[in-house]
PDB file of C-alpha atoms in Angstrom:
ATOM      1  CA  MET A   1     111.422 117.191 111.554  1.00 60.00           C
ATOM      2  CA  PRO A   2     112.461 113.928 110.007  1.00 63.00           C
ATOM      3  CA  PRO A   3     114.501 113.612 106.886  1.00 64.00           C
ATOM      4  CA  VAL A   4     112.808 113.410 103.616  1.00 61.00           C
ATOM      5  CA  SER A   5     112.859 110.091 102.080  1.00 69.00           C
ATOM      6  CA  ASN A   6     115.217 109.602  98.926  1.00 78.00           C
ATOM      7  CA  ASP A   7     114.309 105.845  98.752  1.00 88.00           C
ATOM      8  CA  PHE A   8     111.913 105.838  95.735  1.00 89.00           C
ATOM      9  CA  LYS A   9     113.077 103.398  93.068  1.00 92.00           C
ATOM     10  CA  PRO A  10     111.936 103.582  89.371  1.00 92.00           C
ATOM     11  CA  THR A  11     110.698 100.844  87.247  1.00 95.00           C
ATOM     12  CA  LYS A  12     111.466 100.471  83.548  1.00 96.00           C
ATOM     13  CA  ASP A  13     108.101 101.541  82.569  1.00 96.00           C
ATOM     14  CA  GLY A  14     108.145 104.769  84.365  1.00 95.00           C
ATOM     15  CA  PHE A  15     106.622 103.813  87.600  1.00 96.00           C
ATOM     16  CA  VAL A  16     108.199 104.331  91.054  1.00 93.00           C
ATOM     17  CA  PHE A  17     107.912 102.566  94.260  1.00 94.00           C
ATOM     18  CA  LEU A  18     109.504 102.838  97.765  1.00 94.00           C
ATOM     19  CA  ASP A  19     112.373 100.485  98.648  1.00 95.00           C
ATOM     20  CA  PRO A  20     110.966  97.737 100.545  1.00 95.00           C
ATOM     21  CA  ALA A  21     114.011  97.831 102.933  1.00 94.00           C
ATOM     22  CA  LYS A  22     113.358 101.300 103.529  1.00 94.00           C
ATOM     23  CA  PHE A  23     109.363 101.409 103.666  1.00 95.00           C
ATOM     24  CA  ALA A  24     108.961 101.052 107.275  1.00 95.00           C
ATOM     25  CA  ALA A  25     111.035 104.073 108.029  1.00 92.00           C
ATOM     26  CA  ASP A  26     109.755 106.233 105.014  1.00 92.00           C
ATOM     27  CA  PHE A  27     106.091 105.376 105.119  1.00 94.00           C
ATOM     28  CA  GLY A  28     105.009 103.895 108.072  1.00 95.00           C
ATOM     29  CA  ALA A  29     107.376 104.294 111.126  1.00 94.00           C
ATOM     30  CA  ASP A  30     104.391 104.489 113.562  1.00 97.00           C
ATOM     31  CA  LEU A  31     102.886 101.078 112.495  1.00 97.00           C
ATOM     32  CA  PRO A  32     103.437  97.679 114.060  1.00 97.00           C
ATOM     33  CA  LYS A  33     106.574  96.039 112.247  1.00 96.00           C
ATOM     34  CA  ALA A  34     104.498  93.254 110.751  1.00 97.00           C
ATOM     35  CA  GLN A  35     102.003  95.737 109.149  1.00 97.00           C
ATOM     36  CA  ALA A  36     104.726  97.879 107.754  1.00 97.00           C
ATOM     37  CA  GLU A  37     106.575  94.702 106.191  1.00 97.00           C
ATOM     38  CA  PHE A  38     103.308  93.491 104.476  1.00 98.00           C
ATOM     39  CA  MET A  39     102.670  96.913 103.029  1.00 97.00           C
ATOM     40  CA  ALA A  40     106.126  97.128 101.922  1.00 97.00           C
ATOM     41  CA  ARG A  41     105.753  93.734 100.072  1.00 97.00           C
ATOM     42  CA  SER A  42     102.237  94.792  98.712  1.00 97.00           C
ATOM     43  CA  GLN A  43     102.662  98.116  97.621  1.00 96.00           C
ATOM     44  CA  MET A  44     101.686  99.105  94.095  1.00 96.00           C
ATOM     45  CA  PRO A  45     103.967 101.368  92.072  1.00 95.00           C
ATOM     46  CA  VAL A  46     102.676 104.830  91.241  1.00 94.00           C
ATOM     47  CA  SER A  47     103.242 106.523  87.838  1.00 95.00           C
ATOM     48  CA  GLY A  48     106.317 108.809  88.063  1.00 91.00           C
ATOM     49  CA  ALA A  49     104.287 111.333  85.987  1.00 92.00           C
ATOM     50  CA  ALA A  50     101.900 111.951  88.814  1.00 90.00           C
ATOM     51  CA  PHE A  51     104.567 113.876  90.708  1.00 84.00           C
ATOM     52  CA  ASN A  52     105.036 116.356  87.882  1.00 87.00           C
ATOM     53  CA  ALA A  53     101.655 116.635  86.339  1.00 89.00           C
ATOM     54  CA  LYS A  54     100.232 120.162  85.853  1.00 90.00           C
ATOM     55  CA  LEU A  55      96.840 120.941  87.226  1.00 86.00           C
ATOM     56  CA  THR A  56      94.316 122.880  85.171  1.00 91.00           C
ATOM     57  CA  ALA A  57      91.869 123.352  88.223  1.00 90.00           C
ATOM     58  CA  ALA A  58      92.008 122.951  91.873  1.00 90.00           C
ATOM     59  CA  ALA A  59      89.143 122.251  93.898  1.00 88.00           C
ATOM     60  CA  TRP A  60      90.360 123.783  97.098  1.00 88.00           C
ATOM     61  CA  ARG A  61      90.015 127.244  95.171  1.00 90.00           C
ATOM     62  CA  ASP A  62      86.040 126.767  95.287  1.00 87.00           C
ATOM     63  CA  LYS A  63      85.596 124.323  98.200  1.00 87.00           C
ATOM     64  CA  PRO A  64      86.299 124.044 101.913  1.00 90.00           C
ATOM     65  CA  SER A  65      89.627 122.381 102.284  1.00 94.00           C
ATOM     66  CA  TYR A  66      90.818 120.283 105.216  1.00 97.00           C
ATOM     67  CA  ALA A  67      94.244 118.868 105.854  1.00 98.00           C
ATOM     68  CA  ILE A  68      96.432 116.716 108.187  1.00 99.00           C
ATOM     69  CA  VAL A  69     100.037 117.615 108.613  1.00 98.00           C
ATOM     70  CA  ALA A  70     101.859 114.420 109.900  1.00 98.00           C
ATOM     71  CA  THR A  71     105.040 115.611 111.595  1.00 97.00           C
ATOM     72  CA  GLN A  72     106.780 112.629 111.401  1.00 96.00           C
ATOM     73  CA  ASP A  73     106.242 112.034 107.464  1.00 94.00           C
ATOM     74  CA  ARG A  74     109.329 111.096 105.492  1.00 92.00           C
ATOM     75  CA  ALA A  75     107.435 110.876 102.093  1.00 90.00           C
ATOM     76  CA  LEU A  76     105.985 114.293 102.085  1.00 92.00           C
ATOM     77  CA  ASN A  77     108.069 116.992 104.070  1.00 93.00           C
ATOM     78  CA  PRO A  78     105.676 118.358 106.730  1.00 96.00           C
ATOM     79  CA  GLU A  79     106.779 122.013 106.211  1.00 96.00           C
ATOM     80  CA  LEU A  80     105.600 121.534 102.457  1.00 95.00           C
ATOM     81  CA  ALA A  81     102.379 120.013 103.659  1.00 97.00           C
ATOM     82  CA  ARG A  82     101.605 123.074 106.093  1.00 98.00           C
ATOM     83  CA  TRP A  83     102.646 125.366 103.108  1.00 98.00           C
ATOM     84  CA  MET A  84     100.152 123.603 100.797  1.00 96.00           C
ATOM     85  CA  ALA A  85      97.501 123.597 103.511  1.00 98.00           C
ATOM     86  CA  LYS A  86      98.000 127.418 104.061  1.00 97.00           C
ATOM     87  CA  ARG A  87      97.884 128.084 100.109  1.00 96.00           C
ATOM     88  CA  ALA A  88      94.620 126.175  99.978  1.00 96.00           C
ATOM     89  CA  GLY A  89      93.143 127.974 103.097  1.00 96.00           C
ATOM     90  CA  SER A  90      92.680 124.648 104.685  1.00 97.00           C
ATOM     91  CA  LYS A  91      91.588 123.761 108.175  1.00 97.00           C
ATOM     92  CA  VAL A  92      94.558 121.857 109.496  1.00 98.00           C
ATOM     93  CA  THR A  93      94.968 119.147 111.786  1.00 98.00           C
ATOM     94  CA  VAL A  94      98.584 118.396 113.196  1.00 98.00           C
ATOM     95  CA  LEU A  95      99.216 114.886 114.325  1.00 98.00           C
ATOM     96  CA  LYS A  96     102.606 113.201 115.371  1.00 98.00           C
ATOM     97  CA  ALA A  97     102.403 110.337 112.588  1.00 98.00           C
ATOM     98  CA  SER A  98     104.202 109.079 109.608  1.00 97.00           C
ATOM     99  CA  HIS A  99     102.615 109.269 106.248  1.00 96.00           C
ATOM    100  CA  ALA A 100     100.511 106.235 107.073  1.00 97.00           C
ATOM    101  CA  VAL A 101      98.667 108.523 109.261  1.00 98.00           C
ATOM    102  CA  HIS A 102      95.251 107.141 108.105  1.00 97.00           C
ATOM    103  CA  ILE A 103      96.287 103.721 109.460  1.00 97.00           C
ATOM    104  CA  SER A 104      98.312 104.761 112.484  1.00 98.00           C
ATOM    105  CA  HIS A 105      95.625 107.200 113.802  1.00 98.00           C
ATOM    106  CA  PRO A 106      92.326 106.150 111.867  1.00 98.00           C
ATOM    107  CA  ARG A 107      89.923 107.943 114.535  1.00 98.00           C
ATOM    108  CA  ALA A 108      91.677 111.155 114.305  1.00 98.00           C
ATOM    109  CA  VAL A 109      91.730 110.926 110.425  1.00 99.00           C
ATOM    110  CA  ALA A 110      87.927 109.917 110.636  1.00 99.00           C
ATOM    111  CA  ARG A 111      86.966 112.994 112.815  1.00 98.00           C
ATOM    112  CA  VAL A 112      88.633 115.203 110.157  1.00 98.00           C
ATOM    113  CA  ILE A 113      86.592 113.635 107.184  1.00 97.00           C
ATOM    114  CA  GLU A 114      83.415 113.747 109.258  1.00 96.00           C
ATOM    115  CA  THR A 115      84.001 117.392 110.031  1.00 95.00           C
ATOM    116  CA  ALA A 116      84.494 118.143 106.260  1.00 93.00           C
ATOM    117  CA  ALA A 117      81.612 116.335 105.481  1.00 93.00           C
ATOM    118  CA  ARG A 118      79.478 117.943 107.969  1.00 91.00           C
ATOM    119  CA  ALA A 119      80.680 121.409 106.746  1.00 87.00           C
ATOM    120  CA  VAL A 120      79.959 120.668 103.153  1.00 80.00           C
ATOM    121  CA  ARG A 121      76.365 119.564 103.870  1.00 73.00           C
ATOM    122  CA  THR A 122      75.793 122.689 105.816  1.00 70.00           C
ATOM    123  CA  LEU A 123      76.946 124.724 102.878  1.00 65.00           C
ATOM    124  CA  GLY A 124      74.666 122.770 100.646  1.00 61.00           C
ATOM    125  CA  GLN A 125      71.687 123.674 102.844  1.00 62.00           C
ATOM    126  CA  GLN A 126      72.250 127.387 102.565  1.00 59.00           C
TER     127      GLN A 126
END
């Protein structure tokens, strides 16, 4: 399992972003270098509060859940991702990928989304 990133940088107004110099290794290690560099330069900061928000409802309690565990993810520990998926009762797909799995493995991610959509449509017809 890859080491988890500690390369988030805070802004003065409460947002965080990945250190551009570490972005490729932490977010998109399986992407072409030019693409990872572009993404590092164009990333948008995320509200730091989002990481500590308390949820009052979780859709996975009432709806079918699907998850992709990216085994080379340094932004979200793969073991934590597995634990969350198990807790939610998710159908899990495991891919050897970075956090940018949707970019490095678009067909595999699309198959998971299509499977989930078909399952929900089938439930709606019952």
